[in-house]
PDB file of C-alpha atoms in Angstrom:
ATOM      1  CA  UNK L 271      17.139   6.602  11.439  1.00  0.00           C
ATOM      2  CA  UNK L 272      13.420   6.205  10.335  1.00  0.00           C
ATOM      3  CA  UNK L 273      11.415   9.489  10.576  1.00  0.00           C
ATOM      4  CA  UNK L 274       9.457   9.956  13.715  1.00  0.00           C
ATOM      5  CA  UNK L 275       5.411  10.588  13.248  1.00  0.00           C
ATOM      6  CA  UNK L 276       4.504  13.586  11.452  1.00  0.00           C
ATOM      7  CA  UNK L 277       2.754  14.437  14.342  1.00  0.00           C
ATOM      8  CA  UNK L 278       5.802  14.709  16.744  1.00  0.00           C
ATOM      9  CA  UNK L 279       7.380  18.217  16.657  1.00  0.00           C
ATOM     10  CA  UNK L 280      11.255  18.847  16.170  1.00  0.00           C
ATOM     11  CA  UNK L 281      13.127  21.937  17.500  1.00  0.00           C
ATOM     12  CA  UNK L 282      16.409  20.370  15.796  1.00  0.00           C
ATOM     13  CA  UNK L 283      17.969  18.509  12.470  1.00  0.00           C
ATOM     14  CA  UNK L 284      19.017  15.267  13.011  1.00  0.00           C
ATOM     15  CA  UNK L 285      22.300  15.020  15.034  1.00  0.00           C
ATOM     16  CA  UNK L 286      23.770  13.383  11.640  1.00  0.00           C
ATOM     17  CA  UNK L 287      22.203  15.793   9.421  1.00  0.00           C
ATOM     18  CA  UNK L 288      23.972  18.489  11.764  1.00  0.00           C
ATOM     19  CA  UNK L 289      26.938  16.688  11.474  1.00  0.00           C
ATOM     20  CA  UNK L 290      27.119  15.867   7.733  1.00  0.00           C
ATOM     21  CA  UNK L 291      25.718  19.985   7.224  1.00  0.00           C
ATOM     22  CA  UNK L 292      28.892  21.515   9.068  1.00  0.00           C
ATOM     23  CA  UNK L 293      31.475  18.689   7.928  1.00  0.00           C
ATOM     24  CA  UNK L 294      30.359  19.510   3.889  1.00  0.00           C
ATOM     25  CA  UNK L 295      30.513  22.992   4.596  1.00  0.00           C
ATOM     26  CA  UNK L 296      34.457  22.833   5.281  1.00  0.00           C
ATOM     27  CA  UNK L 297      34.814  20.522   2.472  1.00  0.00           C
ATOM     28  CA  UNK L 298      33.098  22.258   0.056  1.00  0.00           C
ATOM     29  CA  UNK L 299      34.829  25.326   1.100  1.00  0.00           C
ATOM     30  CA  UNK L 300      38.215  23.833   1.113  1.00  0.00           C
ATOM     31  CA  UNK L 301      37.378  22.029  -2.388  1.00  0.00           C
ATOM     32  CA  UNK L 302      36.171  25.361  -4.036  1.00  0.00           C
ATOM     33  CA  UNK L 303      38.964  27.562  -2.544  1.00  0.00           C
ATOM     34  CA  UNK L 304      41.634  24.960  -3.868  1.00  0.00           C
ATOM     35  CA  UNK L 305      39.812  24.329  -6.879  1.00  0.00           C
ATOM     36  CA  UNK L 306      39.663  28.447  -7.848  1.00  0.00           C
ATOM     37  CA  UNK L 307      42.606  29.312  -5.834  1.00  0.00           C
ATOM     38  CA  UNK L 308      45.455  26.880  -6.479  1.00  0.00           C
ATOM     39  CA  UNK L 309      44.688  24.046  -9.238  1.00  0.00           C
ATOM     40  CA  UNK L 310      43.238  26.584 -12.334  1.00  0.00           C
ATOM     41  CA  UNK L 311      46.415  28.773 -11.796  1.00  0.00           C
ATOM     42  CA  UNK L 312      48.910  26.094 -11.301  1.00  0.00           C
ATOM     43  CA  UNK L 313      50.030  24.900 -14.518  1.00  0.00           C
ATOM     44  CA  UNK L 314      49.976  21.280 -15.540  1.00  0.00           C
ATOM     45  CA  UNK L 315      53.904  21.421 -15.756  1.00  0.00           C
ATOM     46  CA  UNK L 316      54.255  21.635 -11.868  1.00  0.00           C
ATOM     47  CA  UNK L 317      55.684  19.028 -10.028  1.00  0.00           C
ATOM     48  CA  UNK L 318      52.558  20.336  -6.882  1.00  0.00           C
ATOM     49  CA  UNK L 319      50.171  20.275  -9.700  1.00  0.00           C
ATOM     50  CA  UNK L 320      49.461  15.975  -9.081  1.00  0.00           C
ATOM     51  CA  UNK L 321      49.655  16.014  -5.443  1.00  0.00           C
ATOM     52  CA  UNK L 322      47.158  18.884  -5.235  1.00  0.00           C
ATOM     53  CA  UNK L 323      45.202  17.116  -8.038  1.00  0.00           C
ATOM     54  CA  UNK L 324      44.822  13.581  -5.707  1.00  0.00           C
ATOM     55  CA  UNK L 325      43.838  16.019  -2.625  1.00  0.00           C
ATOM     56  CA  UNK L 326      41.103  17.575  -4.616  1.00  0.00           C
ATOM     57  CA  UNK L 327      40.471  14.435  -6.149  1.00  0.00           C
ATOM     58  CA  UNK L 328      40.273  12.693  -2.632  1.00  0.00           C
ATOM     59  CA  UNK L 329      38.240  15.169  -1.003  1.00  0.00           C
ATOM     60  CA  UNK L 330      35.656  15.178  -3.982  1.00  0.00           C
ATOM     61  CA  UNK L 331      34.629  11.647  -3.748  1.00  0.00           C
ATOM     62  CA  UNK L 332      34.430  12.387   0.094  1.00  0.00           C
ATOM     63  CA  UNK L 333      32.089  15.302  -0.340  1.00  0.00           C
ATOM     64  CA  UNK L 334      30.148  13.210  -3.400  1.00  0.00           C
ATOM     65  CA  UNK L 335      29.680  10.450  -0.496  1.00  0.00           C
ATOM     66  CA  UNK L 336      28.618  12.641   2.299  1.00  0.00           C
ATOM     67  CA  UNK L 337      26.159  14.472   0.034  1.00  0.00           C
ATOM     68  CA  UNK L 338      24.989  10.726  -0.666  1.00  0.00           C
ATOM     69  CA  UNK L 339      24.604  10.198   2.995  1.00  0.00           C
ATOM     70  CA  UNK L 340      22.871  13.648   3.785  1.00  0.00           C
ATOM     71  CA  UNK L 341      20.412  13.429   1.203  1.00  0.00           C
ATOM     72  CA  UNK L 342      19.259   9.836   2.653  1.00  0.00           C
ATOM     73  CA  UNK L 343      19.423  10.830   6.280  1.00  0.00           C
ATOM     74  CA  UNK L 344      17.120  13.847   5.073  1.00  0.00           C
ATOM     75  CA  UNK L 345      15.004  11.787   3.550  1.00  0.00           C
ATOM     76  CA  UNK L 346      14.873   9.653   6.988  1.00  0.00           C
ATOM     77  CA  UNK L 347      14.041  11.914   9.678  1.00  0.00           C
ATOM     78  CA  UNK L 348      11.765  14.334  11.046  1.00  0.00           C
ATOM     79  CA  UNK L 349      12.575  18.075  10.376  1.00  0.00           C
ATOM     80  CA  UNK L 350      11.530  21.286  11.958  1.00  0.00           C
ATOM     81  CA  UNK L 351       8.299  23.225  10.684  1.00  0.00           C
ATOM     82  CA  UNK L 352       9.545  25.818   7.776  1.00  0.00           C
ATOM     83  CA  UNK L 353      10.533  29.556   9.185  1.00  0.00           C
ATOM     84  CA  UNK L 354       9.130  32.185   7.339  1.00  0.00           C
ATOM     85  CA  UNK L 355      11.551  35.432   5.949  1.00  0.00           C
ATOM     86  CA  UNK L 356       8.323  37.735   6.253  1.00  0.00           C
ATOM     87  CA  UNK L 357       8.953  37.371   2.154  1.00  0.00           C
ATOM     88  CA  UNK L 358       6.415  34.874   0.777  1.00  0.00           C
ATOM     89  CA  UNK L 359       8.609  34.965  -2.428  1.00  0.00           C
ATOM     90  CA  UNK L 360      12.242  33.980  -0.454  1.00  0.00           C
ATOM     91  CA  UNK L 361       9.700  31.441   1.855  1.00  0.00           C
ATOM     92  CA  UNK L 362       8.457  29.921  -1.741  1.00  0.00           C
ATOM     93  CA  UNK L 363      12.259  29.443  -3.265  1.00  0.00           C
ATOM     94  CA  UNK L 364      13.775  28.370  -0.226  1.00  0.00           C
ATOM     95  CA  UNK L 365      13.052  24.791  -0.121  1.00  0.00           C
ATOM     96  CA  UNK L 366      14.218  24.697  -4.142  1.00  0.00           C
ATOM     97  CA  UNK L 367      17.241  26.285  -2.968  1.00  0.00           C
ATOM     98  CA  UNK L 368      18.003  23.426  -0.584  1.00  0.00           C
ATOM     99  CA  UNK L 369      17.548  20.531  -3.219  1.00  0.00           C
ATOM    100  CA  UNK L 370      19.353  22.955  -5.892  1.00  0.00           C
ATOM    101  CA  UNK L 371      22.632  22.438  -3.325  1.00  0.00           C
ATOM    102  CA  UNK L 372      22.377  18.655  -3.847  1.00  0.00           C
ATOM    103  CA  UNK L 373      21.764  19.265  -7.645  1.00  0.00           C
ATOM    104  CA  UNK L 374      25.056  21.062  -7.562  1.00  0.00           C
ATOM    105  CA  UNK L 375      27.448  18.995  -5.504  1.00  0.00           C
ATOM    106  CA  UNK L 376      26.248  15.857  -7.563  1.00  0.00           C
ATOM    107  CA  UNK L 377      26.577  18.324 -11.180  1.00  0.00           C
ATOM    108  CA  UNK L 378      30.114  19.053  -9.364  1.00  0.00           C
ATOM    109  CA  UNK L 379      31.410  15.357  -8.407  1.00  0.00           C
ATOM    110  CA  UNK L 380      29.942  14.230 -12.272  1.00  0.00           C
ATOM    111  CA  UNK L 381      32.068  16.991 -14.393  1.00  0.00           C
ATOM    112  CA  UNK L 382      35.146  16.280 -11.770  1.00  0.00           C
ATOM    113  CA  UNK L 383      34.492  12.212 -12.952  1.00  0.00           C
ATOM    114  CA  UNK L 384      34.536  13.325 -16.501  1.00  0.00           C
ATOM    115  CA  UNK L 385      37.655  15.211 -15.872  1.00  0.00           C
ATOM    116  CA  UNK L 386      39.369  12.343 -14.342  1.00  0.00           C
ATOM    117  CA  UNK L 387      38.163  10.022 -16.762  1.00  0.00           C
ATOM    118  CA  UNK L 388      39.562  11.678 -19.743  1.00  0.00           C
ATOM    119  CA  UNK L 389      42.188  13.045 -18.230  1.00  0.00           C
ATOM    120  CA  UNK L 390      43.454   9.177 -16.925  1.00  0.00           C
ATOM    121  CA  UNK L 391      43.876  10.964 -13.554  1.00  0.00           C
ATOM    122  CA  UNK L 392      43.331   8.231 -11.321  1.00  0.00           C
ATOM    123  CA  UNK L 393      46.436   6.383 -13.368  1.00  0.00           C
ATOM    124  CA  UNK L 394      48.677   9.220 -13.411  1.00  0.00           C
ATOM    125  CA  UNK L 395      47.701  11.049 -10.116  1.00  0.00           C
ATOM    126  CA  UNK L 396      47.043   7.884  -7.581  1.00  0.00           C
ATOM    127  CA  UNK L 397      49.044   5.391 -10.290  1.00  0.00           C
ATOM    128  CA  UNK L 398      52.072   7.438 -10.878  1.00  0.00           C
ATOM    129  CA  UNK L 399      51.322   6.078 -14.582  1.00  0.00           C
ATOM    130  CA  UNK L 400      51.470   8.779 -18.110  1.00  0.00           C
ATOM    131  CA  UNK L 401      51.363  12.018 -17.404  1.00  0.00           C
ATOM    132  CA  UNK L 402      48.747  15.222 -17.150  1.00  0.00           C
ATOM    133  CA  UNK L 403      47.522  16.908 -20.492  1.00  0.00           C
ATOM    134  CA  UNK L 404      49.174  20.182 -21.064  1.00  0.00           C
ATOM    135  CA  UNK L 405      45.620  21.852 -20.294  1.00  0.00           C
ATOM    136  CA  UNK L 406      41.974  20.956 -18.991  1.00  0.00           C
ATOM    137  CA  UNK L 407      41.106  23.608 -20.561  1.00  0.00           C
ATOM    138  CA  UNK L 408      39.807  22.086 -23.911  1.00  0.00           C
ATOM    139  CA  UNK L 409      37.697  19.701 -22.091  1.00  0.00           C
ATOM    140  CA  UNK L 410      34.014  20.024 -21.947  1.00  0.00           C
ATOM    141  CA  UNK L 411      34.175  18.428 -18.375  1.00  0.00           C
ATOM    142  CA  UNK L 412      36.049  21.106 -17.543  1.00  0.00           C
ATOM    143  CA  UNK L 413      34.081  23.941 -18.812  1.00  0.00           C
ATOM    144  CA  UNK L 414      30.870  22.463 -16.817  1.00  0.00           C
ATOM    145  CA  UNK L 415      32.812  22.085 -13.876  1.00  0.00           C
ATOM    146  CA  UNK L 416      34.443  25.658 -13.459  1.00  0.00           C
ATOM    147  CA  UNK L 417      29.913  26.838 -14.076  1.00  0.00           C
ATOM    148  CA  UNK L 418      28.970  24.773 -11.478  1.00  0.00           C
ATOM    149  CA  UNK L 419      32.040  25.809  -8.898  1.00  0.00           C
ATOM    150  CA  UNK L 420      30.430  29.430  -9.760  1.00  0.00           C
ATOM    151  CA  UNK L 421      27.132  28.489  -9.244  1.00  0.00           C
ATOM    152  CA  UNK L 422      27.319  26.506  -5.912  1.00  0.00           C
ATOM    153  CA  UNK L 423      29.642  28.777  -4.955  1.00  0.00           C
ATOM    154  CA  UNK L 424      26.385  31.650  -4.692  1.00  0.00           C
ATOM    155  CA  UNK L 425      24.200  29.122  -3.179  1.00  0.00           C
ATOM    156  CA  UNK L 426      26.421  29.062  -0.690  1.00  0.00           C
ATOM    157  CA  UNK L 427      26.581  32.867  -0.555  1.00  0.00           C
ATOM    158  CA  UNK L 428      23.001  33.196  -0.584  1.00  0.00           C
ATOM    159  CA  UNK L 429      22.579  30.157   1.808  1.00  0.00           C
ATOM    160  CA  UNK L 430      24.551  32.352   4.355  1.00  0.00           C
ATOM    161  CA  UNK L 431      23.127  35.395   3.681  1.00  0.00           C
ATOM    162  CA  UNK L 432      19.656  33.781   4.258  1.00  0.00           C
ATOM    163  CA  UNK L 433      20.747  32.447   7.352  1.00  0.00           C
ATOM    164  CA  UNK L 434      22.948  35.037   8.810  1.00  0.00           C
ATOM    165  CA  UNK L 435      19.672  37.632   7.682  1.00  0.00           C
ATOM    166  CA  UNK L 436      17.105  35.112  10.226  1.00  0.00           C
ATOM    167  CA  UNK L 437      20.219  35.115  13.138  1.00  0.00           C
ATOM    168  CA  UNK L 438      20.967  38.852  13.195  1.00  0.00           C
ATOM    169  CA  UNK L 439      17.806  40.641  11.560  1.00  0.00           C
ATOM    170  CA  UNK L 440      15.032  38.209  12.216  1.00  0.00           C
ATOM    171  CA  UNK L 441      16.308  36.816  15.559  1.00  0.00           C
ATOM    172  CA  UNK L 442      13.845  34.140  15.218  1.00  0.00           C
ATOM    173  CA  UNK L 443      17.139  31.671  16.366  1.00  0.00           C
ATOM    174  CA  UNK L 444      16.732  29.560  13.364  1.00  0.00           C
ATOM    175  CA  UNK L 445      20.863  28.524  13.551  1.00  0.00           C
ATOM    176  CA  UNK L 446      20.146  26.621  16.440  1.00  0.00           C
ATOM    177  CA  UNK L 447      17.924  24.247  14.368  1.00  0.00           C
ATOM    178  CA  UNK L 448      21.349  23.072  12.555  1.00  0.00           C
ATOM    179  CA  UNK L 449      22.853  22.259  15.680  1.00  0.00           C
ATOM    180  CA  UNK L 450      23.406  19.546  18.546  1.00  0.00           C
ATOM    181  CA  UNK L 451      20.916  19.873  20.913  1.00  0.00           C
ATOM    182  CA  UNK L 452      17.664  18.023  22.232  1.00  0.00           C
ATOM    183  CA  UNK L 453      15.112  17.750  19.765  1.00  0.00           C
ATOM    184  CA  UNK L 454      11.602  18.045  21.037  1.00  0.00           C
TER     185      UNK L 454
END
């Protein structure tokens, strides 16, 4: 996976760059939704509460490895020449908008660690060993992990907007670049 020439055009991402994209966009969604939408508003005293806590917990460290994996194979291969908005300032904070996404899932996967870790999930949830704290609430881990959920979750809002605003307004076609196709 060793980036082609600079010199050498691409129409398209890198098949696994497409692949990793669209496959952490359902797992992010999924691990937001049931992060914000089932485990804050379950209480601790549930018996779903430590299933839905090893799912989460599961799909985490799957999302911390993919992002792992994306960020190398972007590193790796050849990319298509930027698109311009016809904003200079939205062309300018684009590409930090891109890295801030990996600065957030990695923020994300660190505060879940320091949940689990002073929690003693992985004993109790995947060890059936002790038992869940009354609350997360009081746990500093916990506070920076319910910011960042907030935070990536409007880069992801503005990440669609961007892209839905090139697709339908622009028309310039620029979802096709994150997408299987030939290349050159």
């Amino acid at each position: 996976m060793t980036a082609p020439a600079a010199s050498t055009p691409v129409k398209r991402y890198h098949p696994a760059l497409v692949t990793l994209h669209w496959l952490l966009a359902v797992l992010l969604s999924a691990a937001l939704g049931s992060g914000a939408g089932v485990l804050s508003k379950m209480p601790n005293t549930s018996p779903d509460k430590i299933p839905a806590l090893r799912t989460h917990l599961i799909v985490g460290g799957l999302i911390l490895v993919l992002t792992l994996l994306r960020l190398l194979a972007r590193l790796m291969t050849a990319h298509p020449r930027p698109v311009s908005s016809g904003m200079a300032w939205a062309d300018r904070y684009a590409p930090m908008l891109h890295w801030a996404f990996y600065l957030a899932v990695l923020a994300m996967a660190a505060s879940g660690a320091g949940i689990a870790l002073g929690a003693h999930l992985p004993e109790v949830v995947f060890g059936g060993v002790g038992h869940l704290p009354p609350d997360f609430g009081g746990m500093p881990a916990r506070t920076a992990h319910g910011v960042m959920s907030k935070l990536l979750a409007g880069l992801i809002v503005l990440h669609v907007a961007a892209a839905l605003h090139h697709q339908w307004v622009l028309r310039d076609g620029l979802l096709a670049r994150m997408w299987f196709g030939r290349r050159r």
